[in-house]
Amino acid sequence: MDALAPLLAASINAGTPLLLAALGLLINERSGVLNLGAEGVMLVAAAVGFMAGYHTQHALLGFLAAAAAGMLLASLFAWLTLVLVTNQVATGLALSIFGSGLSAFIGQAYVGLSLPTEVKGIPLLSHWPVLGPALFSQHWMAYATLLLCAGIAWFLFHTRAGLVLRAVGESPESAHALGYPVRRIRWLALLFGGACCGLAGAYLSLVYTPMWVEGLVAGRGWIALALTTFATWRPMRVLLGAWLFGGVTILQFHLQGMGVTLASQILSMLPYAATILVLVLMSRNPDWIRLNMPASLGKPFRPGSA
Amino acid sequence: MPSLPLILVPRGIPSRTMAYLSPLLALVLTLLAGALLFWLLGKDPLVGLKVLLLDPIQNKRALSELLLKTIPLVLCALGLALCYRANIWNIGAEGQLLAGGLATGAVLVAFDTPDRALPGGLPLLFAILAGMAGGAGWASITAWLKDRFHANEILVSLMLTYIAQLLLMYAVNGPLKDPNGMNFPQSQVFSDAMLLPNLWPGTRLHIGFAVMLLLAFCMALFMSRSFRGFQLTVSGLAPAAARYAGFSARSALWLTLLLSGALAGLAGAFEVAGPIGQLLPSISPGYGFAAIIVAFVGRLHPLGTLLGGLLLSLFYLGGELAQSRLGLPAAMTGVFQGLLLFFLLACDTLIDYRLCRPASRRR
């Protein structure tokens, strides 16, 4: 079973950016907003995070810059969808197209550069006792993400604010009638989601690869969107799904190592094919999805219009 | 919530004028933002805009390249406009284009041998039809998974785009690789007899442009004059009314996805059997995604997509020129595309809402 430990460690490493992004999107969708811009936000944040990490030589500053970039793009999305009541699907697509262009534009001078190993360093947790190579060899951000996941689960189902957030996602009209500021709550949810997607992008460029190339995110933003459906909008199931998908990503490299003779391009299709498979399995029963999905997901809300 | 000096008041009836003015307004705002971007990068904004907008149309060669690039953009956008009207969010035109291009390339590789078995343009015709079938087939996966399993078409069609790209990479690295090609990941260069006939002598513009114009007019007639087109529009605008009237949502799904897949496949076929003339790992610089913007700029109207296609084609060429003449990254094209769509969506708010000063608000 010794061979399993590195596989597990690599799966967690590959699953962490998916988990971060999917948690952010989960909060967005629980508030009733569908943000298809995750891919674009992750791309820009990956570029910004790498640039900041490269210049400051600190991973933490890279992550902070990426989170700020994510929040900036999220507020653009929020302003369009919440204030100008634009179509959420179209605006999300615009954000993804804009993000892929902008990231390639700003990151071009950084292609081929590498980060010094100090940036990947673990300032505090590296001194913790090492219980096993599989679970305790991760970057500190991977552990922070686990805490975040537990925190979100607690927030959504055990706090009043979490209840209000879910209420806004189920029926913004009722929440509005009760006096809750629907738009402000959605705006905050989007900012949080933007920060999470930003951290996810930075994890890819600072920890996972670590480098910047055009199109670095390679569809992980879209896979994270599918993960929220897979998880029926529950944080702990997002965790499971993210690690599972991390495993699928890792599997393609191990299959090649194990002497599977398929071409590398065919094996690289695995995560995308798995996403489609998962969507099909989860969506089979529309009643079940309807039961779990935030009822107002993707529907615009304008106070005073209902 | 920041309080705006102006507030939005619903119009009641959407403004037709604004629906047409909005793309123009968005273009002006995009150009202003672009000028600002040039200025921030230390370039003269006026020179930058001239390189972006005027230089691509300054002579015959440049103009023909502009028209050449509109072919894939408009073909993809025609299908997407149909889908979006029917509220089917197909965003995988890029994948359908790649699948079509791959199918065309495979047929051409099979027929373009020294001992040619078939005469004249027959192999080319086969190749084009294979491209359309390839695109439609690729889109049919999305349609089937949506129809049978209710899988979200946005995510499925996008995942299929990544898979199509990998499939193309596999093909040019494996079965379709040129055996005499120094191991480069590309197919043989097809002989001229296998490629699309020229339309404008002395340029690269091929007869695909005429086909594109014809298809745009056919699509305009289909949408505005046929009962089937009316059904699609109704099922997009008012699904409940469409159901009540007995219009089948399933056939709308299949029809729009198969048609848009075939059109995107045709776009890929025209690229491979046209200006590219062989199979490469990169046969499209994101035409299928830019076509989403073309469809919106063209107001989801077939003839509007012609104008939108010209504009986005201009951005592609302008971006290339900005790279060679001003030393700016070619990725600027993507920035301009994204800005245009953002401004368009923002301006489209004015179709349904009026800007008013809070005091003059009548309720």
PDB file of C-alpha atoms in Angstrom, chain A residues 34 36 39 76-77 79-80 83-87 89-95 97-98 100-102 104-105 108 183-184 187 214 218-220 222-223 225-226 229 263-266 268-269 271-273 275-276 279-280 283-286 302 304-305, chain B residues 1-2 4 8-10 37 41 84 89 91 141 145 148-152 154-156 158-160 162-164 166-170 173 289-290 292-293 296 323 328-332 334-339 341-342 345-347 349 353 361 363:
ATOM      1  CA  LEU A  34     -24.799  31.502 -11.384  1.00  0.00           C
ATOM      2  CA  LEU A  36     -19.965  31.152 -15.387  1.00  0.00           C
ATOM      3  CA  GLU A  39     -12.598  30.106 -15.556  1.00  0.00           C
ATOM      4  CA  LEU A  76     -17.505  43.803 -12.139  1.00  0.00           C
ATOM      5  CA  PHE A  77     -19.734  40.748 -12.578  1.00  0.00           C
ATOM      6  CA  TRP A  79     -22.300  45.301 -10.833  1.00  0.00           C
ATOM      7  CA  LEU A  80     -23.492  44.038 -14.209  1.00  0.00           C
ATOM      8  CA  VAL A  83     -27.316  46.565 -10.622  1.00  0.00           C
ATOM      9  CA  LEU A  84     -27.826  46.464 -14.387  1.00  0.00           C
ATOM     10  CA  VAL A  85     -29.714  43.130 -14.160  1.00  0.00           C
ATOM     11  CA  THR A  86     -27.893  41.633 -17.147  1.00  0.00           C
ATOM     12  CA  ASN A  87     -28.310  37.986 -18.102  1.00  0.00           C
ATOM     13  CA  VAL A  89     -25.202  33.303 -18.286  1.00  0.00           C
ATOM     14  CA  ALA A  90     -24.102  35.826 -20.905  1.00  0.00           C
ATOM     15  CA  THR A  91     -22.250  37.973 -18.354  1.00  0.00           C
ATOM     16  CA  GLY A  92     -20.428  34.947 -16.996  1.00  0.00           C
ATOM     17  CA  LEU A  93     -19.375  33.963 -20.507  1.00  0.00           C
ATOM     18  CA  ALA A  94     -18.169  37.518 -21.065  1.00  0.00           C
ATOM     19  CA  LEU A  95     -16.102  37.297 -17.892  1.00  0.00           C
ATOM     20  CA  ILE A  97     -13.695  35.388 -22.495  1.00  0.00           C
ATOM     21  CA  PHE A  98     -12.371  38.636 -21.034  1.00  0.00           C
ATOM     22  CA  SER A 100      -8.678  34.466 -20.833  1.00  0.00           C
ATOM     23  CA  GLY A 101      -7.691  37.440 -22.990  1.00  0.00           C
ATOM     24  CA  LEU A 102      -6.602  39.622 -20.091  1.00  0.00           C
ATOM     25  CA  ALA A 104      -2.689  36.113 -21.631  1.00  0.00           C
ATOM     26  CA  PHE A 105      -2.130  39.849 -22.073  1.00  0.00           C
ATOM     27  CA  GLN A 108       2.939  37.269 -21.444  1.00  0.00           C
ATOM     28  CA  ARG A 183     -28.599  42.632  -3.559  1.00  0.00           C
ATOM     29  CA  ARG A 184     -26.057  43.394  -0.859  1.00  0.00           C
ATOM     30  CA  TRP A 187     -22.852  41.120  -3.805  1.00  0.00           C
ATOM     31  CA  GLU A 214      -1.469  30.955 -21.347  1.00  0.00           C
ATOM     32  CA  ALA A 218      -7.385  24.395 -18.640  1.00  0.00           C
ATOM     33  CA  GLY A 219     -11.076  24.174 -17.870  1.00  0.00           C
ATOM     34  CA  ARG A 220     -10.805  23.720 -14.099  1.00  0.00           C
ATOM     35  CA  TRP A 222     -15.825  24.855 -15.586  1.00  0.00           C
ATOM     36  CA  ILE A 223     -15.139  21.571 -13.812  1.00  0.00           C
ATOM     37  CA  LEU A 225     -18.976  24.605 -11.735  1.00  0.00           C
ATOM     38  CA  ALA A 226     -19.932  21.017 -12.490  1.00  0.00           C
ATOM     39  CA  THR A 229     -24.015  20.210  -9.153  1.00  0.00           C
ATOM     40  CA  ALA A 263      -1.829   8.169 -26.416  1.00  0.00           C
ATOM     41  CA  SER A 264      -1.265  10.932 -23.891  1.00  0.00           C
ATOM     42  CA  GLN A 265      -3.868  13.124 -25.602  1.00  0.00           C
ATOM     43  CA  ILE A 266      -6.523  10.456 -25.086  1.00  0.00           C
ATOM     44  CA  SER A 268      -5.738  13.872 -20.988  1.00  0.00           C
ATOM     45  CA  MET A 269      -9.405  13.725 -21.938  1.00  0.00           C
ATOM     46  CA  PRO A 271     -11.052  14.832 -16.440  1.00  0.00           C
ATOM     47  CA  TYR A 272     -13.321  16.366 -19.096  1.00  0.00           C
ATOM     48  CA  ALA A 273     -14.993  13.059 -19.902  1.00  0.00           C
ATOM     49  CA  THR A 275     -17.094  15.780 -15.784  1.00  0.00           C
ATOM     50  CA  ILE A 276     -19.598  14.936 -18.504  1.00  0.00           C
ATOM     51  CA  LEU A 279     -23.175  15.647 -14.959  1.00  0.00           C
ATOM     52  CA  VAL A 280     -25.123  12.917 -16.735  1.00  0.00           C
ATOM     53  CA  SER A 283     -28.880  15.203 -13.814  1.00  0.00           C
ATOM     54  CA  ARG A 284     -30.670  11.975 -14.771  1.00  0.00           C
ATOM     55  CA  ASN A 285     -33.416  12.675 -12.298  1.00  0.00           C
ATOM     56  CA  PRO A 286     -34.611  16.267 -12.778  1.00  0.00           C
ATOM     57  CA  ARG A 302     -34.637  43.550  -8.950  1.00  0.00           C
ATOM     58  CA  GLY A 304     -39.422  46.445  -6.327  1.00  0.00           C
ATOM     59  CA  SER A 305     -40.013  44.624  -9.605  1.00  0.00           C
TER      60      SER A 305
ATOM     61  CA  MET B   1     -24.726  49.573  -2.405  1.00  0.00           C
ATOM     62  CA  PRO B   2     -23.302  52.718  -4.020  1.00  0.00           C
ATOM     63  CA  LEU B   4     -26.109  56.127  -8.425  1.00  0.00           C
ATOM     64  CA  LEU B   8     -33.146  52.457 -13.710  1.00  0.00           C
ATOM     65  CA  VAL B   9     -36.857  52.531 -14.373  1.00  0.00           C
ATOM     66  CA  PRO B  10     -38.510  49.709 -16.336  1.00  0.00           C
ATOM     67  CA  LEU B  37      -5.379  50.939 -22.677  1.00  0.00           C
ATOM     68  CA  LEU B  41       0.836  51.077 -22.283  1.00  0.00           C
ATOM     69  CA  TYR B  84     -29.753  31.414 -28.155  1.00  0.00           C
ATOM     70  CA  TRP B  89     -27.003  27.710 -24.471  1.00  0.00           C
ATOM     71  CA  ILE B  91     -21.201  27.503 -26.086  1.00  0.00           C
ATOM     72  CA  ILE B 141     -23.650  14.465 -28.084  1.00  0.00           C
ATOM     73  CA  LEU B 145     -27.173  14.105 -23.118  1.00  0.00           C
ATOM     74  CA  ARG B 148     -32.008  11.950 -22.435  1.00  0.00           C
ATOM     75  CA  PHE B 149     -30.317  12.860 -19.133  1.00  0.00           C
ATOM     76  CA  HIS B 150     -31.080  16.607 -18.716  1.00  0.00           C
ATOM     77  CA  ALA B 151     -27.341  17.310 -18.519  1.00  0.00           C
ATOM     78  CA  ASN B 152     -26.583  21.033 -18.624  1.00  0.00           C
ATOM     79  CA  ILE B 154     -23.399  24.780 -21.249  1.00  0.00           C
ATOM     80  CA  LEU B 155     -21.003  22.574 -19.322  1.00  0.00           C
ATOM     81  CA  VAL B 156     -21.295  19.557 -21.624  1.00  0.00           C
ATOM     82  CA  LEU B 158     -17.708  23.256 -23.196  1.00  0.00           C
ATOM     83  CA  MET B 159     -16.161  20.029 -21.901  1.00  0.00           C
ATOM     84  CA  LEU B 160     -16.586  18.598 -25.401  1.00  0.00           C
ATOM     85  CA  TYR B 162     -11.592  20.514 -24.611  1.00  0.00           C
ATOM     86  CA  ILE B 163     -12.048  16.914 -25.737  1.00  0.00           C
ATOM     87  CA  ALA B 164     -12.262  17.955 -29.412  1.00  0.00           C
ATOM     88  CA  LEU B 166      -7.289  16.883 -27.571  1.00  0.00           C
ATOM     89  CA  LEU B 167      -8.749  14.644 -30.276  1.00  0.00           C
ATOM     90  CA  LEU B 168      -7.324  16.948 -32.929  1.00  0.00           C
ATOM     91  CA  MET B 169      -3.946  16.907 -31.170  1.00  0.00           C
ATOM     92  CA  TYR B 170      -4.093  13.128 -31.090  1.00  0.00           C
ATOM     93  CA  ASN B 173       0.316  13.362 -33.656  1.00  0.00           C
ATOM     94  CA  PHE B 289     -15.884  31.629 -28.711  1.00  0.00           C
ATOM     95  CA  ALA B 290     -15.622  34.929 -30.572  1.00  0.00           C
ATOM     96  CA  ILE B 292     -20.693  34.065 -29.213  1.00  0.00           C
ATOM     97  CA  ILE B 293     -19.894  37.783 -29.212  1.00  0.00           C
ATOM     98  CA  PHE B 296     -24.877  38.986 -29.488  1.00  0.00           C
ATOM     99  CA  GLN B 323       1.666  43.045 -32.309  1.00  0.00           C
ATOM    100  CA  LEU B 328       1.899  44.769 -28.091  1.00  0.00           C
ATOM    101  CA  PRO B 329       0.902  41.214 -27.138  1.00  0.00           C
ATOM    102  CA  ALA B 330      -1.437  39.532 -29.639  1.00  0.00           C
ATOM    103  CA  ALA B 331      -3.633  38.567 -26.685  1.00  0.00           C
ATOM    104  CA  MET B 332      -4.979  42.117 -26.837  1.00  0.00           C
ATOM    105  CA  GLY B 334      -9.074  38.758 -26.440  1.00  0.00           C
ATOM    106  CA  VAL B 335      -9.150  41.784 -24.158  1.00  0.00           C
ATOM    107  CA  PHE B 336     -11.014  43.806 -26.784  1.00  0.00           C
ATOM    108  CA  GLN B 337     -13.453  40.935 -27.399  1.00  0.00           C
ATOM    109  CA  GLY B 338     -14.229  40.663 -23.697  1.00  0.00           C
ATOM    110  CA  LEU B 339     -14.584  44.437 -23.277  1.00  0.00           C
ATOM    111  CA  LEU B 341     -19.231  41.920 -24.753  1.00  0.00           C
ATOM    112  CA  PHE B 342     -19.195  43.546 -21.305  1.00  0.00           C
ATOM    113  CA  LEU B 345     -24.422  43.590 -21.993  1.00  0.00           C
ATOM    114  CA  ALA B 346     -24.326  46.789 -19.950  1.00  0.00           C
ATOM    115  CA  CYS B 347     -25.815  48.853 -22.787  1.00  0.00           C
ATOM    116  CA  THR B 349     -29.913  47.159 -20.005  1.00  0.00           C
ATOM    117  CA  TYR B 353     -34.865  50.174 -18.637  1.00  0.00           C
ATOM    118  CA  ARG B 361     -39.306  59.126 -10.988  1.00  0.00           C
ATOM    119  CA  ARG B 363     -44.606  55.701  -9.791  1.00  0.00           C
TER     120      ARG B 363
END
